mmCIF file of C-alpha atoms in Angstrom:
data_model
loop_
_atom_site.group_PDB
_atom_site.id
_atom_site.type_symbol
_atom_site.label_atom_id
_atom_site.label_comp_id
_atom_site.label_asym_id
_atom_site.label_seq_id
_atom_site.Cartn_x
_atom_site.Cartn_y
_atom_site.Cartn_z
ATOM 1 C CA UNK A 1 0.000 0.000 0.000
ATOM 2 C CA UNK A 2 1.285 3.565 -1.022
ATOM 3 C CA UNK A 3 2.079 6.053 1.512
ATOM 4 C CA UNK A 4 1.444 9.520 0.706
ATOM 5 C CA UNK A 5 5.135 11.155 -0.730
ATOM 6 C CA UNK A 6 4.145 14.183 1.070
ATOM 7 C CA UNK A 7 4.594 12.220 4.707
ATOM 8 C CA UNK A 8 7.269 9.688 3.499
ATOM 9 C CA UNK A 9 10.823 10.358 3.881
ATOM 10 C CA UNK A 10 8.595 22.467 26.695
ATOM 11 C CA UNK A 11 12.026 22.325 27.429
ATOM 12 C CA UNK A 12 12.907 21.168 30.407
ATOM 13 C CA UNK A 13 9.106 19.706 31.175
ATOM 14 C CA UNK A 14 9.409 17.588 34.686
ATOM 15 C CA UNK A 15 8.296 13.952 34.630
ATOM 16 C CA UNK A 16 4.941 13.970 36.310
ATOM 17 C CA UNK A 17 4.819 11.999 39.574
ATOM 18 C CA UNK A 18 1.491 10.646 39.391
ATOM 19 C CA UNK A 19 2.654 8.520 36.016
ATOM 20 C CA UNK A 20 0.604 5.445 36.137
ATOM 21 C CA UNK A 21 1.997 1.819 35.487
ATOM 22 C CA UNK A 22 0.318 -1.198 34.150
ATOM 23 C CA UNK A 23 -0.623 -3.603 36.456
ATOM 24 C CA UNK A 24 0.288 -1.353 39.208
ATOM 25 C CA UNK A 25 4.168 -2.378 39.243
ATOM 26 C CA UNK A 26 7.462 -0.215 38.251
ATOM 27 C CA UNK A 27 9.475 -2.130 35.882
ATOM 28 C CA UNK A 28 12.410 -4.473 37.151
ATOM 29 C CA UNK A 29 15.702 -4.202 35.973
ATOM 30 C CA UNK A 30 15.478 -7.528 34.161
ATOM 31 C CA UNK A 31 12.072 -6.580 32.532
ATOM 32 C CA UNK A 32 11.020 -4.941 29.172
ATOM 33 C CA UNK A 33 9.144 -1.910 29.407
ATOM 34 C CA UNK A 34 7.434 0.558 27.502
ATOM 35 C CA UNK A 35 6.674 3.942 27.740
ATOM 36 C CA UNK A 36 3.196 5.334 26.660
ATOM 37 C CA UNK A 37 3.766 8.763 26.457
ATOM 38 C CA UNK A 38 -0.009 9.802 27.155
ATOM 39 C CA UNK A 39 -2.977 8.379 29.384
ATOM 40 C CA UNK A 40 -4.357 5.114 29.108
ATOM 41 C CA UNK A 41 -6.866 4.339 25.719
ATOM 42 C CA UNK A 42 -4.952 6.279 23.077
ATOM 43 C CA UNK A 43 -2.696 5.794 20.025
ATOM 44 C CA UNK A 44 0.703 5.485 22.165
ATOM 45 C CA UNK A 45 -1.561 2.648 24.834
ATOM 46 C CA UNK A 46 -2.261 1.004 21.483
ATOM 47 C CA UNK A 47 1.398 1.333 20.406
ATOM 48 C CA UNK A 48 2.679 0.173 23.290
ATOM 49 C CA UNK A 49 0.253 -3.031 23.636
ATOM 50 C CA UNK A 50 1.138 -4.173 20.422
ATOM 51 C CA UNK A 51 4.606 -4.812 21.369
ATOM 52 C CA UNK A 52 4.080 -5.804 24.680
ATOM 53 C CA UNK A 53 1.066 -8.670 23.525
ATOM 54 C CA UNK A 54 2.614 -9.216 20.305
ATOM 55 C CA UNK A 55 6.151 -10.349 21.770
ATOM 56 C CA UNK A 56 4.624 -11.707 24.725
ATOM 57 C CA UNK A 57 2.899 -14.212 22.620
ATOM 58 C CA UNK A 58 5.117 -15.006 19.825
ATOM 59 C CA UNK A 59 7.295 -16.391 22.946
ATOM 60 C CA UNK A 60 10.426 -13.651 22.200
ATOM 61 C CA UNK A 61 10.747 -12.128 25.759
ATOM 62 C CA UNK A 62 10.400 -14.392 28.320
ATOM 63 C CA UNK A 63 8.528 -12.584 31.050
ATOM 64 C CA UNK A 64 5.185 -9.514 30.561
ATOM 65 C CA UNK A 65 6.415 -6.501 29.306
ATOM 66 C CA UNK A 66 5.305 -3.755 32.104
ATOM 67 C CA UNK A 67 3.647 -0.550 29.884
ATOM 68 C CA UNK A 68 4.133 2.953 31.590
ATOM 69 C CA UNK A 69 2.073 5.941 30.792
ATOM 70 C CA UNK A 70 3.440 9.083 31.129
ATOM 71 C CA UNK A 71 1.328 11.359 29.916
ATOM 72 C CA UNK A 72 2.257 15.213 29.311
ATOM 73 C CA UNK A 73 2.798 17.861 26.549
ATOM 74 C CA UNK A 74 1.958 15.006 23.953
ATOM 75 C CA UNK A 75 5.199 13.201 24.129
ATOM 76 C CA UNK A 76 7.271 15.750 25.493
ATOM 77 C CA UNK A 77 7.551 14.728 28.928
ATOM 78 C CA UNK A 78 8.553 10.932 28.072
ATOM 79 C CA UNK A 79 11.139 12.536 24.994
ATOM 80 C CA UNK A 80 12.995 14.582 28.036
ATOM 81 C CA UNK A 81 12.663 11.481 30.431
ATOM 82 C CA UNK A 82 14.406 9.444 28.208
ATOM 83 C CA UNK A 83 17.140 12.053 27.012
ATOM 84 C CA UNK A 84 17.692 12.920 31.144
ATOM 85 C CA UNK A 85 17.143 10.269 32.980
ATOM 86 C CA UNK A 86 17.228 7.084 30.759
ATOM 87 C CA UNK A 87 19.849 7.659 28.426
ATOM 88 C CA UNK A 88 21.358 3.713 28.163
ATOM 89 C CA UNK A 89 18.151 1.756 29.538
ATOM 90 C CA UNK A 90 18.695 -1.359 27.071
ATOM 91 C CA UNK A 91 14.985 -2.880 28.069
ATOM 92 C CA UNK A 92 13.192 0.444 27.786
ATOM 93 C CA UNK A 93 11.526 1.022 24.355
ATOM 94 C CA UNK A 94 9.125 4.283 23.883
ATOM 95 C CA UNK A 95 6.247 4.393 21.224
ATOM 96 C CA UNK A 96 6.150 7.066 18.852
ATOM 97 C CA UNK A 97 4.032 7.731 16.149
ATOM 98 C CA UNK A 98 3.623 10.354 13.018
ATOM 99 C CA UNK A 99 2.712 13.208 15.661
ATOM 100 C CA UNK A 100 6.331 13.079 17.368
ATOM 101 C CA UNK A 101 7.833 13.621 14.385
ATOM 102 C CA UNK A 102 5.700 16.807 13.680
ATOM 103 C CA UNK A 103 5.972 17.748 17.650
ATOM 104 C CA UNK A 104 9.398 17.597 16.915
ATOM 105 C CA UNK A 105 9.290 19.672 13.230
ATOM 106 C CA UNK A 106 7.783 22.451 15.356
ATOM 107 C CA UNK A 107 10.255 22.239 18.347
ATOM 108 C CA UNK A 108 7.709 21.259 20.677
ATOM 109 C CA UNK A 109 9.894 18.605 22.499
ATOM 110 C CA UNK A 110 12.311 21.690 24.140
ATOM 111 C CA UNK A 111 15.919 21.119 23.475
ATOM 112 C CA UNK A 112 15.606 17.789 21.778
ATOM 113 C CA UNK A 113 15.533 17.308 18.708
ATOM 114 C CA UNK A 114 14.854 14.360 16.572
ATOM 115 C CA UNK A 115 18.928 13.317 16.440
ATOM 116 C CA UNK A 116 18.528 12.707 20.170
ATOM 117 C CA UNK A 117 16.921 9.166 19.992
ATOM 118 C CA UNK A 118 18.019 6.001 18.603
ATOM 119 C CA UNK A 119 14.715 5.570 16.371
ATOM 120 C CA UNK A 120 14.127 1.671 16.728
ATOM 121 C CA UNK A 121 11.037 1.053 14.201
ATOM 122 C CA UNK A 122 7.617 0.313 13.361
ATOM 123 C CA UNK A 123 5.417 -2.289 13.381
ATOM 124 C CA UNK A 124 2.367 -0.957 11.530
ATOM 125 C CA UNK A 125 0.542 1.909 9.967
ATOM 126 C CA UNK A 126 -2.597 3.721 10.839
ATOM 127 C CA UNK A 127 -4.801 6.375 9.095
ATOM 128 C CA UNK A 128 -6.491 9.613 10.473
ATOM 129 C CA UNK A 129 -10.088 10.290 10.236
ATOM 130 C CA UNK A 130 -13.106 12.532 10.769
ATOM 131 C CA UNK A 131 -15.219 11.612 13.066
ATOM 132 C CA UNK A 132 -18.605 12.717 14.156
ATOM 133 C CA UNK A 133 -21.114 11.722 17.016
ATOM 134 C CA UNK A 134 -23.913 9.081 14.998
ATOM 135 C CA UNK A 135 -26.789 11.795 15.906
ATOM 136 C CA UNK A 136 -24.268 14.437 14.676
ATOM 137 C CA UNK A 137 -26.376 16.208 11.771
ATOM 138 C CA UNK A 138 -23.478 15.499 8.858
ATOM 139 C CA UNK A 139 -24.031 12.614 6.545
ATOM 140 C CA UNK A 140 -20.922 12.991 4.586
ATOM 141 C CA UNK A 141 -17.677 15.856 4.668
ATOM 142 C CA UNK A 142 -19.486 17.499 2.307
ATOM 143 C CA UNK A 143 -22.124 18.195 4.700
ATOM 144 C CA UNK A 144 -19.388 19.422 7.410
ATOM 145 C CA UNK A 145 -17.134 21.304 5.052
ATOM 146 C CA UNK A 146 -20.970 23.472 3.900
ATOM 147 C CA UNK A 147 -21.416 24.548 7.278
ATOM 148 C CA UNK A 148 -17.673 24.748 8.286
ATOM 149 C CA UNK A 149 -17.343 27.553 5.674
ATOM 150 C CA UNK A 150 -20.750 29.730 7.056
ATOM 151 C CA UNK A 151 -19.254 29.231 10.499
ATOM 152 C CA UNK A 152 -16.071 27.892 11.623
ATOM 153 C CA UNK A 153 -16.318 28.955 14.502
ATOM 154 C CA UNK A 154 -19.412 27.526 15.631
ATOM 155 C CA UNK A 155 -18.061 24.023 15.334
ATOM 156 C CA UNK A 156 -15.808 22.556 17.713
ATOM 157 C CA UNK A 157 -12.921 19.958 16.492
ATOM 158 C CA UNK A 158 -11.371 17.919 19.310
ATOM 159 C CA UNK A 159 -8.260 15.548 19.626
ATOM 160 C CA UNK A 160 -5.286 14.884 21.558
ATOM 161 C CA UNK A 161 -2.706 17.341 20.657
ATOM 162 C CA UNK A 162 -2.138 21.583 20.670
ATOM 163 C CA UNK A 163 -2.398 23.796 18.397
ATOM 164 C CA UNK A 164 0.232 22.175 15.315
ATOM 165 C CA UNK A 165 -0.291 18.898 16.492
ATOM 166 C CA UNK A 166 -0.765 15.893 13.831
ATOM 167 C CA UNK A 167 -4.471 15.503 14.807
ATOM 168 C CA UNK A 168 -4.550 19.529 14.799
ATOM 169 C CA UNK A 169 -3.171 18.853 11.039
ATOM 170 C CA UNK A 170 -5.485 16.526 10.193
ATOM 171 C CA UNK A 171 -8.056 19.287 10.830
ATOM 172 C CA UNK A 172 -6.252 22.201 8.897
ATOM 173 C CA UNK A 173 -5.384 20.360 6.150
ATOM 174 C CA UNK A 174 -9.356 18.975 5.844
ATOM 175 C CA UNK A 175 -10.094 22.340 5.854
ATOM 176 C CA UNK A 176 -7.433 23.980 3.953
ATOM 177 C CA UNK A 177 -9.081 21.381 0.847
ATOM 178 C CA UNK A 178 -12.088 23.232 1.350
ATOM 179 C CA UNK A 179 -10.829 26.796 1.489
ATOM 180 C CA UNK A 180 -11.434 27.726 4.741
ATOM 181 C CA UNK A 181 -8.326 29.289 6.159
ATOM 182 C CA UNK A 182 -7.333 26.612 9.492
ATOM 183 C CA UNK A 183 -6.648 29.628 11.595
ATOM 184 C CA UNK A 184 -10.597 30.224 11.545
ATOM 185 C CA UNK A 185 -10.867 26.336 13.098
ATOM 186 C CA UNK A 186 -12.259 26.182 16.599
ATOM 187 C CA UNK A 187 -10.095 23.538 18.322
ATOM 188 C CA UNK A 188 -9.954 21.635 21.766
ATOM 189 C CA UNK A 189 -6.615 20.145 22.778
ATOM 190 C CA UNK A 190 -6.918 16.963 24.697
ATOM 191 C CA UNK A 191 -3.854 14.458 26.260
ATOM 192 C CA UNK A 192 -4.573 11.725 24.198
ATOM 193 C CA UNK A 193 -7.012 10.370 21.667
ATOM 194 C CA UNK A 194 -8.855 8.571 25.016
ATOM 195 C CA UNK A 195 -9.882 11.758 26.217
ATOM 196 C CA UNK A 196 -11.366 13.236 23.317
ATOM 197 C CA UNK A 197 -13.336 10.465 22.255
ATOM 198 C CA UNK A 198 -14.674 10.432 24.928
ATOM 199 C CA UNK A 199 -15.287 14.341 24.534
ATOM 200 C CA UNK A 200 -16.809 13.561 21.279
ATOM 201 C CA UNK A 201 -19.399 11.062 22.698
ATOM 202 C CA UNK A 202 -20.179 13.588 25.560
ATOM 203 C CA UNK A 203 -21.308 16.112 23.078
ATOM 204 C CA UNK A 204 -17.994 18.602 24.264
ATOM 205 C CA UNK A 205 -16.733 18.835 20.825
ATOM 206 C CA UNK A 206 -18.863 18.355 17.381
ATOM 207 C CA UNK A 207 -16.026 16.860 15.484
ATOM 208 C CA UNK A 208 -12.955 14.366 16.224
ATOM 209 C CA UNK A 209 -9.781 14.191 14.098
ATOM 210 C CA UNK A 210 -8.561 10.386 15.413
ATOM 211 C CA UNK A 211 -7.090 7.468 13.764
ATOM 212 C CA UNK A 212 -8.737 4.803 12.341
ATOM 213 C CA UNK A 213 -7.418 2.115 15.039
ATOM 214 C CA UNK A 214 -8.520 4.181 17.765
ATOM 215 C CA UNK A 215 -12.483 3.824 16.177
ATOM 216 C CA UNK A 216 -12.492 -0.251 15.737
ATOM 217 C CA UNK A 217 -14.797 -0.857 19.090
ATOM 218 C CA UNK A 218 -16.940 2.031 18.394
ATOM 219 C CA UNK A 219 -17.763 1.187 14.784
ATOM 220 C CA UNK A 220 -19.227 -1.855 16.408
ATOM 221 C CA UNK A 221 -20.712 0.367 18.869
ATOM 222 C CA UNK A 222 -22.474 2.396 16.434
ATOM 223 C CA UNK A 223 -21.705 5.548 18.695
ATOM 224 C CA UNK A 224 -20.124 7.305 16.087
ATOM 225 C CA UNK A 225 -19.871 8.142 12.100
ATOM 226 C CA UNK A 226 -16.551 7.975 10.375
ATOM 227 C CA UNK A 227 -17.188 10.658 7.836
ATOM 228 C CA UNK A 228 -13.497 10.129 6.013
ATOM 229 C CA UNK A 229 -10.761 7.897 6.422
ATOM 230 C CA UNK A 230 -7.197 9.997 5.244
ATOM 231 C CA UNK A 231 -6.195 7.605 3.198
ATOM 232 C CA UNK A 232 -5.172 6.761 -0.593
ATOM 233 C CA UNK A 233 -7.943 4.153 -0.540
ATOM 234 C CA UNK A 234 -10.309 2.525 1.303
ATOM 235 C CA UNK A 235 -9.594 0.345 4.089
ATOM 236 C CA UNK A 236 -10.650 -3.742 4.145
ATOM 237 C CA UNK A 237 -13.036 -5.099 6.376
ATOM 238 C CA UNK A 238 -14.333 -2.959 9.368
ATOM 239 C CA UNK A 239 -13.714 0.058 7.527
ATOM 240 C CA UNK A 240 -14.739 -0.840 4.183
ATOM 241 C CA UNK A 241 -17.995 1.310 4.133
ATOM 242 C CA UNK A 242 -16.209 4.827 5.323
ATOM 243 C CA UNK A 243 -15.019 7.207 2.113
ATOM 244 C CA UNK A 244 -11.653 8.100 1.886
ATOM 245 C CA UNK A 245 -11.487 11.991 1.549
ATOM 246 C CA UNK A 246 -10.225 12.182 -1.707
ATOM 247 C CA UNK A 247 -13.236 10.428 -2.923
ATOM 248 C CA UNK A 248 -15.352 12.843 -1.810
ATOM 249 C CA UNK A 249 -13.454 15.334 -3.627
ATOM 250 C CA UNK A 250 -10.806 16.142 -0.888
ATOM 251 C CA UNK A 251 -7.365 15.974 -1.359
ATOM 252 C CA UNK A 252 -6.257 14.978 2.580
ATOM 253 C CA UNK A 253 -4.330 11.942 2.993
ATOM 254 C CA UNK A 254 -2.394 11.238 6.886
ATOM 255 C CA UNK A 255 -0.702 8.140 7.359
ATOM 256 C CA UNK A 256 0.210 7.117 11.216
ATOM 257 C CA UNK A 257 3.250 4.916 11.615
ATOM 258 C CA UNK A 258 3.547 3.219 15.314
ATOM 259 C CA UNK A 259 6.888 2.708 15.926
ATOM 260 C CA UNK A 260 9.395 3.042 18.312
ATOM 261 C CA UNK A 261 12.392 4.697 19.798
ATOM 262 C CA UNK A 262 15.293 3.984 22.781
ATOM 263 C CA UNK A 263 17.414 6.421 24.366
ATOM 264 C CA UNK A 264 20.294 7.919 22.473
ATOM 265 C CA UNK A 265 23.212 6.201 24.865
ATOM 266 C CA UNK A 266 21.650 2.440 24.328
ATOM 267 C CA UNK A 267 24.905 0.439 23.001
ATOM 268 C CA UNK A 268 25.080 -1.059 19.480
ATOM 269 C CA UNK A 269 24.141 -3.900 20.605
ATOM 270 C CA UNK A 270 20.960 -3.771 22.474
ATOM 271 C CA UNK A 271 19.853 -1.921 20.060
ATOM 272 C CA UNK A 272 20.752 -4.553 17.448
ATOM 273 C CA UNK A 273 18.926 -7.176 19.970
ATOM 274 C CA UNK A 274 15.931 -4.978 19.531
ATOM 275 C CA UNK A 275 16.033 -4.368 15.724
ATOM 276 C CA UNK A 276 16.053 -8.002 15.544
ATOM 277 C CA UNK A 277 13.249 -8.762 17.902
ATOM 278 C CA UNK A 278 10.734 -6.463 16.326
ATOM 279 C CA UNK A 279 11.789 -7.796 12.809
ATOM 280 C CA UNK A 280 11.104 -11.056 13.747
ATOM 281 C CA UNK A 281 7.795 -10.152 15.424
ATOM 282 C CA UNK A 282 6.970 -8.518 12.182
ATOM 283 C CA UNK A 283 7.139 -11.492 10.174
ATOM 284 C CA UNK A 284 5.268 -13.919 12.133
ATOM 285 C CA UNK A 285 1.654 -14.531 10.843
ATOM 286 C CA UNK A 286 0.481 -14.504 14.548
ATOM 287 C CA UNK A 287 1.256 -10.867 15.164
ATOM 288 C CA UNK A 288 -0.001 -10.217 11.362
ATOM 289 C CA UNK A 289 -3.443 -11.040 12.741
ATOM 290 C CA UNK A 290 -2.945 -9.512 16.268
ATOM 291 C CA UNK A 291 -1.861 -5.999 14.064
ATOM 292 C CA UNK A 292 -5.409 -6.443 12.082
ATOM 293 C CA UNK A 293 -7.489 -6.947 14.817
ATOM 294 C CA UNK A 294 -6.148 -3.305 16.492
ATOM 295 C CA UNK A 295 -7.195 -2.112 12.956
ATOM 296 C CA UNK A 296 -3.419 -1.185 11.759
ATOM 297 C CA UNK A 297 -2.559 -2.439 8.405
ATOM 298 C CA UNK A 298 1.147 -3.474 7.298
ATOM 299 C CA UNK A 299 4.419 -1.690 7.835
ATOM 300 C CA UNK A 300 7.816 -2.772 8.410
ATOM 301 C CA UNK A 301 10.996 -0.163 9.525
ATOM 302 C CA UNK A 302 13.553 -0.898 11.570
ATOM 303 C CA UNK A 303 16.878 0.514 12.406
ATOM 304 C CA UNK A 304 18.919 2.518 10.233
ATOM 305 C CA UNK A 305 16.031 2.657 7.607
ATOM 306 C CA UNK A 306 13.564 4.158 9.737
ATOM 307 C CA UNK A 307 15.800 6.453 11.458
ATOM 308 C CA UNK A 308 16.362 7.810 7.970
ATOM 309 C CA UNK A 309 12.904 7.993 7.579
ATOM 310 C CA UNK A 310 12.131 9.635 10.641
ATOM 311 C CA UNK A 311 14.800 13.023 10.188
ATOM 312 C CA UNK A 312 13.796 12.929 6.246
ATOM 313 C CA UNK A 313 9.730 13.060 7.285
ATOM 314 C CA UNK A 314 10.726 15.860 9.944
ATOM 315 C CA UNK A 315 12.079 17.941 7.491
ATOM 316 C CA UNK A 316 8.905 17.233 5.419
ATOM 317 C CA UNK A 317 6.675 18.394 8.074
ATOM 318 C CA UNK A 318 8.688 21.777 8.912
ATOM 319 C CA UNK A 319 7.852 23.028 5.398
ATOM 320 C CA UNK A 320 4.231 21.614 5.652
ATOM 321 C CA UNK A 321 3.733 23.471 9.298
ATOM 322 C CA UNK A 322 4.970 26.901 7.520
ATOM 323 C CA UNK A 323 2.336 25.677 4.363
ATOM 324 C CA UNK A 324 -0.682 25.623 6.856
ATOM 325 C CA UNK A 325 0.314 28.906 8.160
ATOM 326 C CA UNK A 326 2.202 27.614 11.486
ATOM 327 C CA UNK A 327 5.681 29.779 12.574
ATOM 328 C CA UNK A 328 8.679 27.613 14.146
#
C-alpha cells in the first residue's frame, strides 16, 4: 500500500509523579518496558500493547512486558525522560508515532531534537479520520465542510494534541481542501485520543480528528460516524464502508506509523537485539493477525532505515507546518 510522498521520507518539562503503570508495578531491571507517552486508551496505549502482547505471545521475551504511561505535553515529557534520565536503559523502548515527528518539526519537544533518539522502528501503519457523534447532523464531509465555511467557529474539532499537532493537522489540512483558512478552526486540545473520544461522545466537541485504530470498538458500537478515512484508498473489512477523503473530492491523505524509539546512549548492541526482535515479530503470521485486529494495516521499519525515515519526514513536516500557516 502507497504512503502519501508528502509524509514519506517544553524544554525542560518535569516527569509527572502521578505517572501510572500497568498492572500497578514499576518495571524491574530484568524486565522490558514501555513507555506510553499519554494516558491510558490512546494511540501510544495502542502502540505500546502491540509490542508488549505481540512479543509476549510469539514467545520472544520471556517474562510480561510492564507498559508505563506518562502522559504530558503530547510526548514531550517521556522525549525529556528518556534524554535525562534514561539515556542507556537497554529494556526500555518508547512508542512514537507520526505526531512526534511533527511535535518535533515544530520544536515542541524543548531542546531535543529528533537526532537525540536512537529511532528503533515500526510495526504498523494507521490512518487519520473525521469523526462525528452518529446523531451528529453530517451525513458525509461534504455536509461538514458546507457549514464549516458559514461558520467555523461555531463548530468545535477535538483531539489529543495543541495547536500544530498531527491531529490539529489533520483538521487544517481537511479544511485547507475546502478553502477555509485553518486559523478560523475552533479547536480543543486533549492528552490523548482517550480523552477526546470520549469528549466527542459527551457532546464537548462536534467533530474528532482520530485514527482509524482508535475507532475499531466504536464502529461496532455504532456511537459514532466515520465521515473520512485519510487515506489513498479505502480500508478492508471494518472500515470498508467509510469514504476516503479524496473520494469525496478532498485531497487529505495522513498516514500514522507506530513505531518506536530507545534512548540515544543504548549500546550497538541492544539496540541490534531490539532491531532483531521487532523484525522477527513482524514477520510472524500470529502478530499479522494480532496488528489487524487493532485495525493497523502493514508496515515494516527498523533501524537505520527508519531512522532515515524519521529526520527525512521531519524535514517534510517543517515546510508543511509553515504551508498551513504555522511559525517555528
Amino acid at each position: 500500500m502507497k504512503i502519501n510522498k508528502a509524509f514519506r521520507h517544553c524544554s525542560g518539562l518535569a516527569l509527572l509523579g502521578g505517572m501510572l503503570v500497568a498492572g500497578g508495578t514499576q518495571a524491574q531491571s530484568n524486565s522490558t518496558e514501555c513507555i506510553a507517552p499519554a494516558k491510558p486508551g490512546g494511540g501510544y496505549d495502542l502502540t505500546c500493547r502491540l509490542a508488549a502482547n505481540g512479543l509476549q505471545e510469539t514467545g520472544l521475551i520471556d517474562q510480561p512486558m510492564v507498559v508505563t504511561y506518562m502522559p504530558g505535553g503530547i510526548g514531550a515529557v517521556a522525549y525529556n525522560h528518556v534524554n535525562g534520565v534514561r539515556k542507556n536503559d537497554p529494556n526500555l523502548i518508547v512508542a512514537a508515532s507520526t505526531g512526534a515527528a511533527v511535535n518535533l518539526a515544530l520544536g515542541k519537544f524543548g531542546q531535543y531534537d529528533a537526532t537525540e533518539v536512537r529511532w528503533l522502528g515500526a510495526l504498523g501503519v494507521d490512518y487519520g479520520a473525521i469523526v462525528v457523534n452518529a446523531d451528529a447532523p453530517w451525513q458525509d464531509l461534504d455536509e461538514l465542510m458546507d457549514d464549516l465555511r458559514d461558520s467555523p467557529g461555531e463548530i468545535a474539532f477535538g483531539a489529543g494534541g495543541t495547536i500544530g499537532s498531527q491531529d490539529w493537522m489533520k483538521a487544517a489540512l481537511t479544511a485547507k481542501s475546502a478553502d477555509i483558512a485553518p486559523q478560523d478552526l475552533r479547536y480543543v486540545a486533549f492528552e490523548g485520543g482517550g480523552e477526546a473520544l470520549a469528549a466527542l461522545l459527551g457532546d464537548h466537541i462536534q467533530v474528532f480528528t482520530g485514527d482509524l485504530s482508535e475507532l475499531k470498538s466504536q464502529l461496532e458500537s455504532g456511537k459514532i460516524r466515520v465521515l473520512a478515512a485519510l487515506s489513498e484508498e479505502r480500508m478492508d473489512g471494518p472500515y470498508a464502508d467509510i469514504p476516503t477523503a479524496a473520494e469525496q473530492g478532498y485531497d487529505v491523505q495522513w498516514p500514522i506509523w507506530r513505531g518506536y524509539y530507545m534512548g540515544p546512549e543504548t549500546d550497538d548492541e541492544a539496540y541490534a537485539t531490539w532491531v532483531e526482535r521487532l523484525t522477527e515479530l513482524s514477520e510472524s503470521p500470529q502478530f499479522a493477525e494480532l496488528r489487524e485486529a487493532r485495525g493497523l494495516f502493514p508496515m515494516s521499519r527498523f533501524g537505520p532505515d527508519f531512522d532515515s525515515y524519521v529526520q527525512e519526514q521531519v524535514a517534510q513536516f517543517k515546510s508543511l507546518a509553515e504551508e498551513v500557516g504555522l511559525s517555528q
